[in-house]
Structure formats: structure tokens, C-alpha cells
Amino acid sequence: MNKQLTAGNGKKILFASVPADGHFNPLTGLAKHLQSLGYEVRWYTSSYYAPKLKRLDIPHYPFVKAKDVSGDEIDNIFPERTKIKSKIKKLNYDLKNYFILRAPEYYNDIKDIYRDYKFDLFVADVLFTAIPFVAELMEIPVFSMGIVPLMQTSKDLPPAGLGLTPGTTWLSKVRDSILRFMAENVLFSKADKLMKKIMEGYYIEHDNKFLFDLGISKATYYLQSGTPGFEYKRSDMMENVRFIGSLLPHSNNQNSEQWFDERLNQYKRVVLVTQGTVEKNINKLLVPTIEAFKHTDTLVVVTTGGSQTNELRASYPQNNIIIEDFIAFDDIMPYADVYVTNGGYGGVMLAIENRVPMVTAGVHEGKNEICARVGYFKLGVDLKTELPKAEQIRKAVDEVTGTDQYRINIQNLANEFQQYDANRLFANLVAEVLQPVNDLAFSNKYSEKIF
């Protein structure tokens, strides 16, 4: 299909993302690819990402009317959040304050942006709650990007958000049905009703769809990062859902020196451990992993994301421990035998592509859903906690490296991933939607409505 090669022609595309790395970074590769095809690309997000967008040479529209709550600052802006221990209560708090209440603010900013930049297509991560506003009120095509596992409610599955895997027996399927009812009417009822109330205030139809489904159902296309082999089967999948392969950050490593350490070739087993940049508590995953393998013949490579790197180095000077602020995963993944992670989606995607089985330990910020899939598809061991003990990690790593099935499963899934070229698939769909015959209709329709 050659449409993507000529479809740019200055068509204007506005990207938007919730202000968190896991929402922003995965879309940067797509944005740069569209630029290379002749599309004009700009981005609406937090001022926190202004330096990154400048390096990417993508014009930036910052939050103006929208409350700027970047992922790194959420606990400072909402200090009461730190006191919430229940994962359900914390998820509800985040749904309300980080996502739902921001929707009208995002929309008001985007209306102002449109007066300056009459974009033809809107691309946003699925949790960007202004998607229904742009799709319905501005009547502009919207691509919703699945930077988390597919959250669509299904009669075949337990509800999203609880980190539960599909039932296989009659009794477990009854359980899933009850939990779906509980999720919509009890667990997430307040958040769901709040979103619907806000939408009704703007006369946006919600068709009584559940909160987690709105960012999917309201989009022209919903594009899921990953492939069908890393997603639970649904007999009632929405028709606008497409799998697109790994959504990974734009990389420009031509001028950067590749990271390497001679010790990578001196040990029989290499364990890579990280807990991302948002999680600052090194005692959750980094310290227990180091404790599990210090003074052993296993090399542990730790990336801290800048959290207490020097302190960790001082505490663990052993030769089989490497501690760095950051290592490009492309540099280290080919050497790793196991990836220990709290379940960041981008890292999991890279582990699959590099055929590295995993040990996962994540609960909050939706990581329980990612970790559950790792365990369900037997790509590794899901510890089902964010506070694993050193002995738990050691046993899980031994199981993953000592059981061929994990490596076979992840190799098979990696082969499936290779069949999906995210940039090409995305550009083809963009070209399909932005055909010249529709340009004038979309432009005139919205211009008449708003001005």
C-alpha cells in the first residue's frame, strides 16, 4: 500500500498525551514517522515535555487551562494520594483527579489550539479523557492509542483494572460476570458516573458505556500496542480496534556511544532489573533483586532512573553488581537472560522483542494488568506484589531460567511481533482516514460549528 508515501501533503496532525512518560514516549516514534512522510505534526501536553519536543523538532502547545499534573509530580500536587494504600482506592483517586476532571480543561485548550492550528486528525493515548470531546463536539477524526493493555469490557473477561486473568471454568466465568457488575456499579461507580455527568454537561452521548470503554468506542480507530498474542481473546471486540505492534519511543542513536561492560561476557547469567523513572522507592524492587544475587555467579544490571544511584553503588560494591542511572534497553537487552520489572509497558514490549523472559512485580498505575498478562501467557513469573522479598525474586529467576517453556513462549510471541510494523500500519490508517475527498467536509463542518 503506497498511500502513506504521498499522503502527507502538509496535512495537520495534533498529538496529545496525558503527562506521564508511559503515555508520551510510546507515541514519539509515530509522530516522527509522520513528519518524515510530509505531515505537519504538533503536540499538546505538559510543559514538562517541552525540552523533549524541542529535541524532536515538534512544535509544542502546553497546558494552559488544564491543570498540569506531570507523572513525577502527582504526589506533590496531590499529597493526600500518598496516604492511600488500597490499590482500588488509589486507582479511583487517580481516575478522578489525574484523568476525568482534566477532560473539559483539555478540551478548552484544544479548542483554542484549533483556532491557530486547524488540525485534520487528533492522536492521543487512550487515557486522554478529552477524546470524546474532540470526536463528538469538534467532529474531527481521532486515533486512540493503546499504550496500556486493552481495557475494553468484554463478556468473556473479568473487568479491567483488577489484574485478573480470564476464567476457564464455569465457576470462574460466573466470578468474572459478578466482578464486571461490581466494577461498574460499585468499585468504579463514582468515577464512571463522574465521567458520564461531565459528558452529559457537554451534550456528548455516552450510550451508557463504561468509563474504560469510552476512549476506545469514541475513536475513529483504536490502535493497540502489541499483538493479538499478548492480549486476552474477546468474542465481542469492538470493530474499530486494530493491533499495531510495539509502540516504542523515537530513537536517534547515531551520535550516542553504545553502552557496554566487559562483565556482560564474564557471568553465566545476566539479570536486568528496573522499576522505571516514576517509582522512586528503591526498596520495592531494586534492593531485593540485588540482595537476591549479591556474591553469586549471576550478574545483576540495575538501572535506577536516577533514584539513589550513588547510594546503591556505595552499599553494593560487589563485582557482580552494575548500577547505572540509565542504560538504553537496546544496548543491554541482548545480553539479558531475565528482565525483572514492575511492569512498565514499554519495557515489557522491548523484553518480548528481545526474547527475554520476565519476572514482574507491579500493582499500581495499571501495572497489575501488564504483569497479569506476562504470567497468563507464561512469558515469565508474575509475583503479584510490588513488595517482593529477595527470596521470591531469586526463586522466580531460577524458575524462568530453568524452564524452557518460558523462553519458547517468548520466542514465539517475538516472532509474531516481527510481523507488525507499527510505523507502516499507523501511516496507512492515517492515509486512509485523511483522503482528500473528506478534507473539505471535516474542515467546513467544524469551522461552521465553533466560529
XYZ file of C-alpha atoms in Angstrom:
451
model
C 0.000 0.000 0.000
C 1.682 3.222 -1.166
C -0.828 5.785 0.091
C 1.358 6.617 3.071
C 4.222 7.725 0.821
C 2.277 10.609 -0.693
C -0.498 11.210 1.807
C 1.296 13.839 3.913
C 0.970 16.891 1.703
C 1.038 19.168 4.725
C -1.936 17.567 6.442
C -2.019 18.740 10.053
C -1.988 16.277 12.934
C -2.195 17.128 16.629
C -0.830 14.603 19.092
C -1.845 14.809 22.742
C -0.883 12.821 25.802
C -1.501 12.547 29.494
C 1.598 13.986 31.217
C 3.389 10.746 32.048
C 6.321 9.069 30.300
C 4.377 5.891 29.577
C 1.752 7.950 27.728
C 4.061 10.377 25.926
C 7.122 8.338 24.939
C 5.408 5.499 23.012
C 3.827 7.965 20.572
C 7.017 9.827 19.654
C 8.140 7.217 17.119
C 4.846 7.515 15.248
C 4.953 11.311 15.308
C 8.436 11.426 13.813
C 7.482 8.879 11.164
C 4.523 11.013 10.066
C 6.831 14.027 9.888
C 9.116 12.088 7.561
C 6.132 11.414 5.279
C 5.266 15.097 4.903
C 2.646 15.563 7.606
C 2.730 18.625 9.833
C 2.851 17.380 13.427
C 2.376 19.330 16.656
C 1.848 18.168 20.238
C -0.355 19.217 23.163
C 0.896 18.145 26.575
C 2.520 19.292 29.816
C 5.336 21.849 29.801
C 7.410 19.078 31.379
C 7.826 17.644 27.876
C 8.852 20.900 26.195
C 12.589 20.001 26.161
C 11.897 16.574 24.669
C 9.634 18.020 21.991
C 12.233 20.639 21.159
C 14.827 17.889 20.633
C 12.303 16.037 18.474
C 11.684 19.230 16.470
C 7.934 19.002 17.128
C 6.104 22.281 17.941
C 4.562 22.197 21.406
C 1.308 23.505 22.821
C 1.486 23.466 26.649
C -1.386 23.046 29.060
C -2.938 26.470 29.668
C -6.410 25.935 31.107
C -5.650 22.335 32.031
C -4.116 21.582 35.415
C -0.532 20.488 34.767
C -0.036 17.306 36.785
C 3.017 15.517 35.399
C 3.525 11.921 36.491
C 6.616 12.747 38.531
C 4.789 15.461 40.472
C 1.441 13.799 41.165
C 2.202 13.064 44.828
C 3.425 16.630 45.393
C 0.346 18.160 43.790
C -1.988 15.685 45.499
C -0.193 14.856 48.789
C -3.251 13.058 50.144
C -2.660 10.388 47.475
C 0.383 9.083 49.361
C -1.843 8.055 52.275
C -3.998 5.762 50.121
C -2.811 2.156 50.441
C -5.657 0.258 48.776
C -4.958 -0.270 45.077
C -8.660 0.149 44.225
C -8.961 3.385 46.212
C -5.750 4.727 44.691
C -6.914 3.833 41.196
C -10.244 5.588 41.828
C -8.431 8.643 43.146
C -6.219 8.760 40.048
C -9.147 8.226 37.696
C -10.925 11.225 39.178
C -8.079 13.694 39.747
C -5.494 12.761 37.147
C -7.800 11.859 34.284
C -11.546 12.640 34.442
C -11.522 16.154 35.915
C -8.960 17.193 33.342
C -11.192 16.343 30.343
C -13.057 19.696 30.000
C -9.819 21.587 30.643
C -8.062 19.673 27.869
C -10.993 20.335 25.555
C -10.946 24.080 26.184
C -7.231 24.215 25.446
C -7.680 22.161 22.275
C -10.439 24.490 21.034
C -8.008 27.386 21.408
C -5.292 25.425 19.625
C -7.629 24.768 16.708
C -8.046 28.486 16.116
C -4.291 28.646 15.487
C -3.719 25.185 14.050
C -6.622 23.644 12.157
C -5.561 20.034 12.528
C -7.075 17.298 10.359
C -6.503 14.407 12.759
C -6.202 14.089 16.534
C -3.969 11.355 18.008
C -3.989 10.734 21.759
C -3.265 7.994 24.262
C -6.407 6.094 25.239
C -6.448 7.569 28.753
C -6.529 11.135 27.439
C -10.084 11.875 28.536
C -10.815 14.607 26.003
C -11.078 12.025 23.215
C -14.922 12.016 23.281
C -14.938 15.840 23.231
C -12.762 16.099 20.133
C -14.576 13.278 18.352
C -18.118 14.405 19.130
C -18.009 18.190 19.561
C -15.267 19.057 17.096
C -16.148 16.205 14.707
C -12.509 15.613 13.857
C -11.184 12.061 13.301
C -9.479 10.656 16.387
C -6.953 7.857 16.771
C -6.918 6.484 20.310
C -3.617 4.793 21.125
C -3.495 1.754 23.388
C -0.363 2.430 25.431
C -1.714 0.068 28.116
C -3.269 -3.389 27.709
C -6.685 -3.344 26.045
C -9.229 -2.240 28.643
C -12.395 -2.920 26.642
C -15.130 -4.509 28.729
C -15.958 -7.999 27.483
C -18.442 -10.702 28.377
C -15.504 -13.126 28.167
C -13.266 -11.441 30.746
C -13.047 -10.080 34.271
C -13.138 -6.269 34.461
C -10.020 -4.270 33.635
C -8.131 -2.682 36.496
C -8.068 -5.623 38.895
C -5.187 -7.525 37.316
C -7.249 -10.718 36.981
C -6.813 -13.281 34.232
C -9.746 -14.820 32.292
C -11.710 -17.571 33.924
C -11.532 -21.018 32.326
C -14.080 -22.952 34.372
C -17.827 -22.419 34.691
C -17.362 -21.168 38.247
C -14.587 -18.719 37.338
C -16.675 -17.352 34.466
C -19.526 -16.723 36.885
C -16.977 -14.946 39.083
C -15.932 -12.758 36.139
C -19.551 -11.848 35.432
C -20.149 -10.847 39.050
C -16.929 -8.816 39.107
C -17.900 -6.951 35.939
C -21.143 -5.946 37.636
C -19.237 -4.953 40.773
C -16.693 -2.932 38.836
C -19.310 -0.879 37.017
C -21.756 -0.488 39.885
C -19.572 -0.463 42.983
C -15.762 -0.399 42.617
C -15.511 2.252 39.877
C -19.073 3.556 40.033
C -18.205 7.056 41.279
C -15.554 7.572 38.607
C -17.852 6.205 35.916
C -20.749 8.440 36.970
C -18.468 11.489 37.155
C -17.258 10.993 33.596
C -20.800 10.484 32.320
C -22.028 13.578 34.186
C -19.286 15.707 32.623
C -20.069 14.351 29.159
C -23.795 14.999 29.636
C -22.959 18.577 30.605
C -21.492 18.979 27.123
C -24.331 17.016 25.451
C -21.981 14.200 24.472
C -23.659 10.814 24.041
C -22.074 8.098 26.174
C -24.574 5.314 25.318
C -24.142 4.149 28.918
C -20.781 2.675 28.014
C -18.440 2.022 30.924
C -15.703 4.553 31.676
C -12.876 2.299 30.401
C -14.627 1.832 27.045
C -15.199 5.478 26.128
C -11.662 6.221 24.924
C -11.996 3.238 22.597
C -15.571 3.485 21.362
C -15.426 7.228 20.600
C -12.328 6.944 18.413
C -12.247 6.526 14.655
C -9.638 3.833 15.266
C -8.266 2.411 18.472
C -4.697 1.189 17.873
C -3.397 -1.290 20.424
C 0.308 -1.525 21.191
C 1.368 -5.158 20.915
C -0.180 -8.041 19.010
C -3.128 -10.437 19.482
C -0.784 -12.964 21.098
C -0.295 -10.673 24.091
C -3.982 -9.939 24.629
C -6.882 -11.911 26.065
C -9.331 -13.191 23.465
C -12.670 -11.392 23.196
C -15.598 -12.580 21.113
C -17.045 -9.057 21.312
C -14.041 -6.970 20.288
C -15.060 -3.503 19.071
C -14.870 -3.158 15.290
C -12.540 -0.136 15.383
C -9.788 -1.977 17.301
C -6.550 -2.711 15.444
C -3.308 -4.229 16.715
C -0.308 -2.257 15.568
C 2.788 -3.887 17.084
C 5.120 -2.305 19.625
C 4.693 1.420 20.173
C 8.197 2.471 21.140
C 9.846 5.866 21.684
C 11.653 7.577 18.848
C 15.325 6.687 18.943
C 18.174 8.604 17.363
C 21.331 6.878 18.500
C 23.603 7.689 15.586
C 25.734 10.054 17.634
C 25.479 8.319 21.009
C 28.045 5.880 22.286
C 26.745 2.372 22.890
C 26.838 1.205 26.497
C 28.871 -1.902 27.248
C 30.588 -3.511 30.224
C 33.092 -6.383 29.949
C 31.367 -8.186 32.795
C 28.450 -8.953 30.492
C 30.592 -11.729 28.998
C 32.044 -12.963 32.287
C 28.959 -14.369 34.010
C 26.749 -17.338 33.144
C 23.537 -15.444 33.822
C 22.594 -11.776 33.429
C 19.605 -10.281 35.248
C 18.393 -6.813 34.240
C 16.259 -5.002 36.813
C 14.477 -1.665 36.635
C 11.449 -0.013 38.167
C 11.202 2.902 35.732
C 11.544 6.595 36.455
C 8.275 7.241 38.298
C 8.800 4.786 41.168
C 11.414 6.360 43.456
C 11.397 3.785 46.261
C 14.445 1.625 45.506
C 13.489 -0.810 48.271
C 10.494 -2.080 46.326
C 12.346 -3.915 43.565
C 15.953 -2.814 43.110
C 17.288 -3.633 46.569
C 15.578 -7.052 46.889
C 16.879 -8.080 43.456
C 20.423 -7.058 44.359
C 20.125 -8.816 47.711
C 18.954 -11.973 45.964
C 22.108 -12.284 43.876
C 24.983 -10.385 45.531
C 28.090 -12.558 45.893
C 26.775 -15.059 43.294
C 27.695 -16.033 39.738
C 24.730 -14.028 38.422
C 25.452 -10.554 37.034
C 22.808 -8.038 38.094
C 22.472 -4.907 35.952
C 20.441 -2.226 37.732
C 19.029 0.884 36.088
C 17.776 3.303 38.728
C 16.145 6.013 36.634
C 18.221 8.441 38.699
C 16.949 7.314 42.095
C 19.752 6.989 44.697
C 22.298 5.620 42.234
C 25.354 6.674 44.240
C 23.893 5.369 47.483
C 23.242 1.972 45.901
C 26.756 1.822 44.491
C 28.189 2.557 47.927
C 26.054 -0.136 49.535
C 26.704 -2.776 46.874
C 30.309 -2.651 45.587
C 30.313 -6.331 44.580
C 31.801 -7.113 41.186
C 28.636 -8.866 40.009
C 26.505 -5.738 40.531
C 26.347 -2.969 37.908
C 24.356 0.119 38.860
C 23.634 2.909 36.374
C 21.161 5.794 36.170
C 20.119 4.752 32.689
C 21.115 2.219 30.043
C 19.459 2.115 26.635
C 17.485 -1.126 26.544
C 18.719 -1.754 23.000
C 22.228 -1.958 24.483
C 21.528 -4.243 27.431
C 18.531 -6.402 26.441
C 20.514 -8.619 24.001
C 22.696 -9.740 26.929
C 19.928 -10.259 29.489
C 18.648 -13.718 30.444
C 15.841 -12.359 32.642
C 14.180 -8.970 32.948
C 12.944 -8.089 36.449
C 10.433 -5.239 36.248
C 7.498 -3.590 37.960
C 5.623 -3.867 34.682
C 6.170 -0.733 32.612
C 4.511 -1.454 29.262
C 7.321 -0.126 27.078
C 9.920 -2.235 28.862
C 7.723 -5.318 28.585
C 7.313 -4.698 24.836
C 11.097 -4.468 24.457
C 11.641 -7.602 26.514
C 9.292 -9.505 24.209
C 11.006 -8.176 21.098
C 14.393 -9.161 22.545
C 13.128 -12.600 23.617
C 13.880 -12.001 27.298
C 11.553 -13.780 29.775
C 10.439 -11.760 32.780
C 9.816 -11.628 36.493
C 7.200 -8.963 37.196
C 6.260 -7.234 40.448
C 3.836 -4.354 39.914
C 0.411 -3.414 41.256
C -0.436 0.280 40.931
C -0.868 2.584 37.882
C -2.358 -0.305 35.908
C 0.827 -2.368 36.076
C -1.122 -5.257 37.588
C -2.825 -5.729 34.196
C 0.518 -5.872 32.373
C 2.058 -8.228 34.914
C -1.020 -10.471 34.804
C -0.590 -10.932 31.049
C 3.073 -11.848 31.474
C 2.049 -14.605 33.856
C -1.032 -15.703 31.896
C 0.855 -16.189 28.632
C 3.755 -17.795 30.535
C 6.286 -15.252 29.372
C 7.622 -15.156 32.914
C 6.543 -15.205 36.546
C 4.110 -12.654 37.962
C 4.838 -12.194 41.669
C 1.525 -10.305 42.147
C 3.051 -7.816 44.559
C 5.024 -4.591 44.419
C 6.974 -5.525 47.552
C 8.676 -8.832 46.729
C 11.204 -10.416 49.047
C 14.697 -11.259 47.842
C 13.948 -14.967 48.144
C 10.822 -14.604 45.973
C 12.829 -12.919 43.253
C 15.628 -15.490 43.424
C 13.187 -18.402 43.125
C 11.316 -16.728 40.261
C 14.507 -16.013 38.321
C 15.653 -19.613 38.857
C 12.294 -20.880 37.588
C 12.346 -18.671 34.497
C 15.907 -19.564 33.531
C 15.463 -23.241 34.409
C 12.235 -23.821 32.466
C 12.437 -23.952 28.667
C 8.751 -23.170 28.203
C 9.152 -19.507 29.175
C 11.833 -18.947 26.559
C 9.898 -20.875 23.918
C 6.738 -18.850 24.582
C 8.501 -15.518 24.393
C 10.347 -16.528 21.224
C 7.043 -17.430 19.580
C 5.494 -14.117 20.613
C 8.575 -12.211 19.430
C 8.160 -13.846 16.024
C 4.558 -12.587 15.955
C 5.740 -9.098 16.913
C 8.112 -9.079 13.933
C 5.131 -9.320 11.600
C 3.806 -5.929 12.773
C 5.481 -2.740 11.538
C 3.871 -0.085 13.744
C 5.027 2.902 11.683
C 3.794 1.458 8.409
C 0.461 0.242 9.807
C -0.173 3.571 11.508
C 0.697 5.645 8.439
C -1.555 3.512 6.244
C -4.523 4.119 8.546
C -3.769 7.845 8.697
C -3.716 7.991 4.902
C -6.962 6.020 4.760
C -8.755 8.480 7.048
C -7.348 11.667 5.557
C -8.430 11.190 1.968
C -8.778 14.485 0.026
C -12.480 13.885 -0.682
C -13.201 14.236 3.033
C -10.919 17.169 3.832
C -13.312 19.990 2.983
C -16.233 18.313 4.734
C -14.395 17.930 8.036
C -12.909 21.435 7.893
C -16.118 23.243 6.980
C -18.267 21.226 9.367
C -16.201 22.150 12.387
C -15.446 25.713 11.344
C -19.162 26.442 10.982
C -19.894 24.871 14.358
C -17.278 26.619 16.502
C -16.952 30.043 14.956
